[in-house]
Amino acid sequence: MSDALSLWPRDRWNEALLENAHPPAWRNPEPAARYDLVVLGGGTAGLVSAIVSAGLGARVALVEKALLGGDCLNYGCVPSKTLLRSARAVADARDAARFGVRVPDGIAVDFAAVMERVRRVRAEISPHDSARRYAELGVDVFLGEGRFAGRDVLEVAGARLRFKRAVVATGARAAPPSIPGLAEAGHLTNETVFSLVERPARLAVIGAGPVGCELAQAFQRLGSQVSLIEVADQVLVREDPDAAALVQAALAADGVELLLGAKILNVARAGAAKRLRVAHGAGERDLEVDEVLVGVGRAPNVLGIGLEAAGIAFDPVRGVHVNDQLRTANPRVFAAGDVCLAAKFTHAADAAAKLVVRNAFFFGRRRAQDLLVPWCTYTDPEIAHVGLYARDAAGQGIALDTFEVPLAGNDRSRADGEAAGFLKIHVRKGKDAIAGATVVGRHAGDLLAPLALAMSNGIGLGRLVDLILPYPTQSELLKAAAGAYTRTRLTPLAARVLRALIRLAR
Ligand SMILES: Cc1cc2nc3c(=O)[nH]c(=O)nc-3n(C[C@H](O)[C@H](O)[C@H](O)COP(=O)(O)OP(=O)(O)OC[C@H]3O[C@@H](n4cnc5c(N)ncnc54)[C@H](O)[C@@H]3O)c2cc1C
């Protein structure tokens, strides 16, 4: 059974999603004699490669075996952020008294309605990625499982698609860790969790990375008792430690049970429940829950797609091997997105796809290493980051000056009761070139945008001090950080000269 047909529950929203992302009555077109581009996989990387190439006049075939839109639309960004929004509504209602507002009858979460909203939003967004839309834009859409049958040919549903160029964009899938008994006991992943219609009363989330933290907080706020189990001693190990500590404190304040530095020894069924044996601290304990959600582990989809026949090098951990132009060992074939990138994000897949189109058709020499890829974890508060971390810089022998401003010093953050967090900007020592930045706060992802713009356009931190921004906004924090920077550039001599000029003024 195809993944598309296993969409659950079969309500009107999932029927609408299917009608766009994998129309049951779809008839594949008659293949062209030869395509300029054949794209294997219709997630973000595949869709963007296809639409940009078709827009430039190329003859393009797009092959998708399950749901167009891939992980982002169906099992990733869209459903998770929609769920998080409901969870935030709970937190806002819970905190209403802080703003002088009483919620006299307490808060009741209608979990079924929350999940229906997730399905509705996903269905409403899906026309954008639909088979019909792509066909109307001139792309030949083939629904079926594709595999390379040679260096310049791909087979799908009995058709042979010959190509001048191809893109492997088959993405990645959940790859649960090998814990004894986990598979037998059954567990949820990002591919199944958004199908829930009943709230698990007790939920164990394995892995405190971005997916684990976001979903742990969401389910806790929606009324589950969540235990978040992580082998490291802190959540979000990749992040700036000060930033991760704030998210960790927020999770604990929400009531998430944090089992850090913990190892799951085995999982077993216990009637309708599941029992996890966990080594934590000096001892071991049993944790009984109703569901286990695996929030860690992604494996690139490289097996069974004929990469060997096409002469494309790969391995099951890193995925498809590409050079800096994202070209594979077969010079006709490129790769983009989660199947080949370490940065497994939708916007990275999008940027990589555009780079591939340039390099495939326009003698481009665009390099993946030149892409500046920021990211954000959408917990509350969010953590957003771009560029170097302090530890990366230290490892590369790059000296930094760091400027940090707390959200508590920003009038709007105070007015909104959103003062938890900070903005930290690293510049190369003695220069104003921004080397990296981390923002923690409720709107960190949006606050990061101007810093990504500044970095990608070589705008130094010093220039942001003269920026005029509306008052009161949280974005004024940028100016505060720039101000902190410029103050350090005022030498004692310059300060004396300025004071003298002020004295002379009449
Ligand atoms: C829970 C979760 C939340 C996330 N949240 C965010 C977020 O907020 N922001 C963000 O930037 N990123 C987020 N991501 C990551 C993001 O979803 C991925 O980086 C993005 O979807 C990658 O796009 P892709 O095109 O490379 O792969 P995919 O979206 O996985 O698409 C690959 C497609 O290829 C198809 N395919 C595979 N094999 C074949 C075959 N043989 N024949 C035909 N078709 C095939 C698959 O069915 C799939 O549709 C999240 C991920 C998860 C799991």
XYZ file of C-alpha atoms and ligand atoms in Angstrom:
559
model
C 0.000 0.000 0.000
C 1.366 3.395 -0.908
C 2.079 5.856 1.919
C -0.467 8.192 0.359
C -3.268 5.709 0.824
C -2.449 5.221 4.498
C -3.466 8.820 5.385
C -5.619 8.707 8.507
C -8.360 9.528 9.465
C -10.224 9.595 6.174
C -12.201 12.753 6.915
C -13.006 15.522 4.438
C -9.724 17.301 5.152
C -7.570 14.295 4.415
C -9.715 13.535 1.362
C -9.091 17.113 0.204
C -5.367 16.733 0.909
C -5.270 13.517 -1.101
C -7.158 15.126 -3.965
C -4.320 17.652 -4.230
C -1.262 15.711 -3.135
C -2.054 12.347 -4.718
C -5.329 12.461 -6.646
C -6.754 8.916 -6.689
C -8.008 9.354 -10.260
C -4.733 10.803 -11.565
C -3.600 9.530 -14.947
C 0.075 9.841 -15.685
C 0.859 11.665 -18.942
C 2.398 10.084 -22.036
C 6.167 10.538 -21.481
C 8.066 12.919 -23.736
C 10.794 11.403 -25.923
C 13.382 12.987 -23.664
C 13.137 15.403 -20.751
C 15.457 18.281 -19.998
C 14.950 17.421 -16.332
C 13.499 14.458 -14.451
C 12.945 15.016 -10.738
C 12.654 12.042 -8.398
C 10.642 13.032 -5.309
C 7.947 15.699 -4.933
C 8.832 17.272 -1.563
C 10.187 20.820 -1.302
C 13.447 20.077 -3.136
C 11.676 18.262 -5.969
C 8.807 20.720 -6.340
C 11.132 23.722 -6.427
C 13.532 22.076 -8.910
C 10.585 21.222 -11.149
C 8.774 24.542 -11.053
C 11.844 26.740 -11.466
C 13.077 24.667 -14.439
C 9.648 24.571 -16.071
C 9.351 28.336 -15.573
C 12.602 28.759 -17.485
C 11.233 26.733 -20.389
C 12.645 23.262 -19.652
C 10.672 20.082 -20.371
C 10.264 18.612 -16.884
C 8.914 15.377 -15.367
C 8.217 15.150 -11.632
C 7.889 11.717 -10.011
C 6.236 11.237 -6.609
C 5.250 7.964 -5.026
C 3.269 9.250 -2.039
C 2.109 12.782 -1.205
C 3.295 15.825 -3.143
C 4.606 18.364 -0.666
C 6.679 15.681 1.059
C 7.495 15.869 4.742
C 7.095 19.619 5.080
C 3.446 19.789 4.072
C 2.306 16.392 5.261
C 4.354 15.168 8.218
C 6.684 18.006 9.201
C 6.687 21.802 9.293
C 3.029 22.466 8.504
C 1.274 20.034 10.870
C 3.822 20.586 13.658
C 3.599 24.380 13.546
C -0.194 24.203 13.373
C -0.244 21.967 16.442
C 2.155 24.320 18.250
C -0.234 27.201 17.627
C -3.003 25.402 19.523
C -0.536 24.644 22.306
C 0.359 28.345 22.473
C -3.318 29.214 22.783
C -3.422 26.974 25.866
C -0.332 28.656 27.328
C -1.818 32.100 26.681
C -5.084 31.143 28.364
C -3.163 29.616 31.279
C -1.111 32.824 31.633
C -4.045 35.178 31.125
C -4.119 36.187 34.803
C -0.698 37.768 34.278
C -2.414 40.241 31.970
C -5.310 40.872 34.302
C -7.638 38.551 32.444
C -9.495 35.788 34.251
C -10.504 32.514 32.630
C -13.058 31.625 35.292
C -14.082 28.164 34.122
C -10.557 26.881 33.546
C -9.164 25.671 30.251
C -10.557 22.703 28.370
C -8.633 21.342 25.406
C -10.702 19.607 22.737
C -7.893 17.437 21.406
C -9.962 16.038 18.543
C -10.714 19.610 17.409
C -7.037 20.551 17.693
C -6.078 17.660 15.426
C -8.897 18.413 13.012
C -7.513 21.944 12.710
C -4.109 20.445 11.890
C -5.680 18.388 9.113
C -7.717 21.356 7.883
C -4.749 23.745 7.659
C -2.690 21.099 5.878
C -5.504 20.505 3.381
C -5.959 24.249 2.841
C -2.272 24.722 2.066
C -2.063 21.679 -0.208
C -3.389 23.234 -3.464
C -0.062 25.046 -3.696
C 1.781 21.727 -4.062
C -0.950 19.951 -6.003
C -0.523 17.666 -8.983
C -3.055 19.752 -10.886
C -1.217 23.024 -10.258
C 2.096 21.593 -11.373
C 0.529 20.077 -14.490
C -1.031 23.462 -15.317
C 2.393 25.051 -14.951
C 3.739 22.684 -17.595
C 5.294 19.913 -15.487
C 4.553 16.276 -16.420
C 3.522 14.814 -13.053
C 3.973 11.047 -12.661
C 2.531 9.443 -9.541
C 4.271 6.178 -8.744
C 7.468 4.788 -7.287
C 10.405 5.839 -9.450
C 13.800 4.211 -9.825
C 16.752 4.827 -12.079
C 17.175 2.126 -14.711
C 20.400 3.521 -16.191
C 22.564 6.620 -16.320
C 19.960 8.640 -18.250
C 16.701 6.866 -17.695
C 14.224 6.517 -14.842
C 11.254 4.165 -14.672
C 7.911 4.881 -13.046
C 4.600 3.031 -13.287
C 5.622 1.257 -16.496
C 6.917 4.433 -18.189
C 10.548 5.078 -19.124
C 11.612 8.691 -18.698
C 14.794 9.537 -20.587
C 16.584 12.661 -19.386
C 19.395 15.099 -20.074
C 19.537 16.028 -16.387
C 17.954 14.604 -13.247
C 17.599 15.577 -9.601
C 17.419 13.081 -6.751
C 15.096 14.667 -4.184
C 13.801 11.633 -2.301
C 14.226 13.216 1.145
C 14.641 11.385 4.425
C 12.440 9.343 6.717
C 12.130 8.709 10.433
C 14.791 6.227 11.553
C 14.018 5.176 15.124
C 17.016 4.251 17.283
C 17.613 0.535 17.828
C 16.222 0.105 21.345
C 15.326 -3.479 22.318
C 11.541 -4.003 22.147
C 10.725 -0.562 20.681
C 9.582 -1.826 17.284
C 7.549 -4.692 18.831
C 5.875 -2.396 21.375
C 4.933 0.048 18.628
C 5.632 3.768 18.552
C 4.716 6.993 16.832
C 6.934 8.999 14.490
C 6.365 12.274 12.671
C 4.665 10.195 9.963
C 1.940 8.948 12.335
C 1.673 11.409 15.217
C -0.440 13.900 13.262
C -3.017 11.160 12.662
C -3.854 10.952 16.379
C -7.465 11.736 17.212
C -7.235 10.965 20.928
C -4.761 12.540 23.295
C -2.362 10.072 24.891
C -2.673 10.672 28.622
C 0.992 9.792 29.158
C 3.525 10.262 26.369
C 7.221 9.424 26.266
C 9.159 11.459 23.694
C 12.524 10.026 22.711
C 15.129 12.642 21.840
C 15.320 16.311 22.879
C 16.334 17.686 19.486
C 14.151 20.234 17.666
C 11.355 17.799 16.751
C 11.342 16.178 20.201
C 11.301 19.496 22.089
C 8.619 21.083 19.898
C 6.271 18.120 20.146
C 6.977 17.451 23.833
C 5.985 21.015 24.688
C 2.939 20.899 22.425
C 1.543 17.664 23.878
C 2.269 18.737 27.446
C 0.382 21.989 26.925
C -2.462 20.126 25.244
C -2.881 17.981 28.331
C -0.644 14.899 28.037
C 1.880 14.176 30.773
C 5.068 14.136 28.721
C 8.388 12.556 29.676
C 11.183 13.780 27.418
C 14.080 11.326 27.364
C 17.462 12.462 26.124
C 20.860 10.843 26.277
C 22.724 14.175 26.528
C 22.719 16.280 29.676
C 20.744 19.133 28.100
C 18.086 19.681 25.471
C 18.965 20.956 21.972
C 22.641 20.041 22.207
C 23.520 21.785 18.951
C 22.354 25.150 20.194
C 24.081 27.891 22.144
C 24.077 26.489 25.715
C 22.547 29.677 27.218
C 19.753 29.511 24.661
C 19.119 25.795 25.196
C 18.997 26.388 28.968
C 16.114 28.846 28.531
C 14.122 26.348 26.467
C 14.916 23.627 28.986
C 13.580 25.839 31.792
C 10.457 26.597 29.758
C 9.788 22.888 29.173
C 10.197 22.183 32.867
C 7.889 25.106 33.740
C 5.272 23.646 31.405
C 5.452 20.437 33.406
C 7.425 18.240 30.998
C 9.343 15.598 32.930
C 12.914 15.926 31.695
C 14.990 12.761 31.811
C 18.364 14.054 30.683
C 21.522 11.961 30.590
C 19.141 9.004 30.329
C 19.377 5.772 28.357
C 16.387 3.645 27.413
C 17.365 0.023 28.061
C 14.261 -1.604 26.624
C 10.601 -1.112 25.833
C 7.822 -3.630 26.382
C 4.061 -3.742 26.142
C 2.238 -3.672 29.479
C -1.384 -4.359 28.574
C -2.598 -1.345 26.611
C 0.358 0.679 27.914
C 4.094 0.621 27.174
C 6.808 0.277 29.751
C 10.241 1.817 29.228
C 13.170 0.713 31.352
C 15.339 3.804 31.711
C 18.817 4.187 33.204
C 18.845 7.659 34.711
C 21.264 9.134 37.211
C 22.673 6.440 39.464
C 19.744 4.057 39.053
C 17.179 2.524 36.752
C 13.419 3.035 36.673
C 10.335 1.912 34.807
C 8.296 4.513 32.994
C 4.784 3.518 31.987
C 3.132 5.511 29.202
C 0.288 5.215 26.710
C 2.337 6.176 23.649
C 5.975 6.535 22.683
C 6.933 9.185 20.138
C 10.324 8.918 18.476
C 11.545 12.447 17.841
C 15.084 11.609 16.844
C 16.795 9.989 13.866
C 16.449 10.698 10.147
C 17.731 8.423 7.381
C 18.093 9.568 3.756
C 15.950 7.683 1.220
C 18.642 6.136 -0.938
C 17.749 2.448 -1.080
C 15.698 0.823 -3.817
C 15.760 3.830 -6.139
C 18.314 2.509 -8.612
C 21.193 4.787 -7.656
C 23.628 1.969 -8.483
C 22.196 1.649 -12.016
C 22.647 5.384 -12.539
C 26.244 5.387 -11.267
C 25.400 7.620 -8.303
C 27.526 7.182 -5.171
C 25.748 7.136 -1.818
C 25.714 5.638 1.637
C 22.789 5.065 3.991
C 23.959 7.605 6.592
C 25.116 10.656 4.611
C 22.812 9.933 1.703
C 23.644 10.785 -1.901
C 27.233 11.959 -2.284
C 27.460 15.334 -3.990
C 30.192 17.818 -4.760
C 29.957 21.487 -3.851
C 27.796 22.135 -6.934
C 25.421 19.386 -5.670
C 26.381 17.198 -8.636
C 26.532 13.439 -8.032
C 29.085 10.947 -9.371
C 26.904 10.823 -12.506
C 27.487 14.272 -14.071
C 23.929 14.330 -15.457
C 22.403 13.907 -12.032
C 22.203 16.348 -9.118
C 20.716 15.969 -5.645
C 18.947 18.413 -3.359
C 17.253 18.439 0.034
C 17.321 15.998 2.917
C 18.654 13.159 0.755
C 22.075 14.817 0.559
C 22.250 17.828 2.911
C 23.315 17.909 6.531
C 21.004 20.918 7.022
C 17.662 19.126 6.890
C 15.301 22.089 6.574
C 12.663 23.109 4.077
C 14.351 26.418 3.278
C 17.686 24.612 2.758
C 15.960 22.181 0.363
C 14.432 25.144 -1.459
C 17.769 26.985 -1.752
C 19.579 23.812 -2.838
C 16.991 23.153 -5.553
C 17.470 26.647 -6.991
C 21.234 26.181 -6.912
C 20.855 22.854 -8.740
C 18.757 24.391 -11.518
C 21.397 27.069 -12.123
C 24.222 24.568 -12.079
C 22.376 22.042 -14.253
C 21.345 24.373 -17.039
C 23.423 27.537 -16.940
C 26.985 26.317 -16.536
C 26.582 27.518 -12.961
C 29.355 27.213 -10.451
C 27.176 28.023 -7.436
C 28.549 26.387 -4.326
C 26.457 24.833 -1.597
C 28.991 25.943 0.992
C 28.189 29.574 0.140
C 24.548 29.172 1.162
C 23.827 30.921 4.429
C 21.235 28.695 6.100
C 19.633 29.977 9.299
C 17.269 27.794 11.350
C 14.735 28.010 14.081
C 13.286 25.657 16.665
C 9.694 26.656 17.318
C 9.441 25.930 21.009
C 8.148 28.706 23.252
C 10.496 30.541 23.495
C 11.903 29.894 20.024
C 15.619 29.558 19.332
C 16.812 30.921 16.007
C 20.377 30.822 14.786
C 22.500 31.870 11.812
C 26.221 31.527 11.096
C 28.851 30.474 13.584
C 28.385 29.412 17.166
C 31.042 30.552 19.644
C 32.286 26.950 19.919
C 32.632 26.630 16.107
C 34.645 29.828 15.996
C 36.893 28.615 18.800
C 37.399 25.325 16.945
C 38.356 27.205 13.763
C 40.655 29.616 15.584
C 38.408 32.609 14.810
C 38.445 35.274 17.522
C 35.061 36.864 18.237
C 33.546 39.785 20.076
C 30.087 38.964 21.382
C 27.285 41.444 22.045
C 24.295 40.263 24.008
C 21.133 42.167 24.809
C 18.295 40.773 26.932
C 14.708 40.921 25.737
C 13.925 42.356 29.159
C 15.636 45.586 28.041
C 13.194 46.019 25.147
C 10.025 48.025 25.820
C 7.807 45.978 23.526
C 8.941 42.687 25.048
C 8.045 44.112 28.449
C 4.660 45.366 27.264
C 3.868 41.993 25.719
C 5.050 40.058 28.768
C 7.578 38.284 26.550
C 10.797 39.266 28.272
C 12.350 35.793 28.469
C 15.214 35.576 26.014
C 18.111 37.424 24.452
C 19.834 38.378 21.253
C 23.466 37.407 20.977
C 25.566 38.568 18.035
C 29.128 37.505 17.321
C 31.395 39.695 15.177
C 34.929 38.950 14.075
C 37.269 40.491 16.611
C 38.098 44.075 15.731
C 35.649 44.134 12.783
C 31.928 44.641 12.460
C 31.313 41.672 10.114
C 28.618 39.526 11.711
C 29.893 35.965 12.110
C 26.843 34.474 13.796
C 23.804 35.232 15.894
C 21.416 33.441 18.214
C 18.047 34.797 19.244
C 15.868 33.310 21.970
C 12.368 34.631 22.397
C 8.797 34.099 21.429
C 9.372 35.540 17.949
C 13.050 34.619 17.567
C 12.606 33.242 14.040
C 11.267 36.568 12.789
C 13.850 38.608 14.721
C 16.617 36.666 13.028
C 15.560 37.678 9.506
C 17.333 41.076 9.400
C 20.515 39.480 10.727
C 20.437 36.869 7.956
C 19.913 39.725 5.489
C 22.831 41.681 6.972
C 25.137 38.660 6.884
C 24.280 37.628 3.349
C 24.801 41.189 2.085
C 27.919 42.025 4.048
C 26.184 44.679 6.162
C 28.204 45.119 9.333
C 26.718 45.366 12.812
C 27.875 48.982 13.127
C 25.589 50.067 10.276
C 22.478 48.779 12.040
C 22.820 51.438 14.727
C 21.454 54.137 12.380
C 18.553 52.014 11.213
C 15.217 53.660 12.013
C 12.697 51.126 13.233
C 9.163 51.598 14.480
C 8.806 52.005 18.232
C 7.934 49.877 20.109
C 8.986 46.686 18.328
C 11.111 43.765 19.391
C 13.252 44.330 16.302
C 14.702 47.372 18.081
C 16.836 44.829 19.912
C 19.025 44.803 16.802
C 19.752 48.470 17.313
C 20.485 47.852 20.972
C 23.052 45.207 20.012
C 24.509 47.518 17.353
C 24.695 50.288 19.965
C 26.572 47.994 22.323
C 28.982 47.302 19.486
C 29.591 50.952 18.534
C 30.211 51.918 22.160
C 33.132 49.504 22.229
C 34.566 51.234 19.147
C 34.765 54.580 20.916
C 38.439 54.931 21.805
C 39.369 57.091 24.838
C 40.849 59.681 22.457
C 37.667 59.825 20.329
C 35.580 60.137 23.510
C 37.745 63.087 24.658
C 37.386 64.784 21.238
C 33.601 64.320 21.290
C 33.352 65.776 24.798
C 35.444 68.766 23.722
C 33.197 69.379 20.675
C 30.102 69.259 22.879
C 31.643 71.790 25.256
C 32.391 74.123 22.341
C 28.822 74.020 21.008
C 26.743 77.125 21.776
C 8.309 16.927 12.589
C 9.141 17.732 11.637
C 9.058 19.111 11.675
C 9.809 19.875 10.809
N 9.713 21.230 10.889
C 10.456 21.990 10.077
C 10.368 23.406 10.144
O 9.617 23.962 10.941
N 11.120 24.135 9.291
C 11.956 23.550 8.384
O 12.619 24.259 7.634
N 12.061 22.201 8.291
C 11.324 21.414 9.107
N 11.404 20.056 9.002
C 12.286 19.467 7.958
C 11.614 19.500 6.575
O 10.362 18.860 6.647
C 12.512 18.803 5.556
O 13.795 19.358 5.617
C 11.995 18.970 4.132
O 10.708 18.415 4.011
C 12.954 18.276 3.132
O 12.424 18.344 1.834
P 12.897 17.293 0.730
O 12.224 17.702 -0.535
O 14.352 17.153 0.722
O 12.344 15.874 1.212
P 10.879 15.346 1.520
O 9.980 16.418 1.953
O 11.053 14.174 2.391
O 10.346 14.849 0.104
C 10.846 13.713 -0.539
C 9.748 13.123 -1.396
O 10.309 12.085 -2.213
C 9.341 11.058 -2.337
N 10.026 9.823 -2.742
C 10.946 9.130 -2.060
N 11.330 8.047 -2.778
C 10.646 8.085 -3.928
C 10.603 7.252 -5.075
N 11.357 6.157 -5.189
N 9.765 7.575 -6.083
C 8.990 8.692 -5.997
N 8.980 9.497 -4.942
C 9.811 9.217 -3.925
C 8.734 10.990 -0.927
O 7.478 10.338 -0.958
C 8.640 12.464 -0.570
O 7.389 13.015 -0.928
C 10.662 19.250 9.858
C 10.746 17.856 9.803
C 10.004 17.105 10.676
C 10.110 15.622 10.600
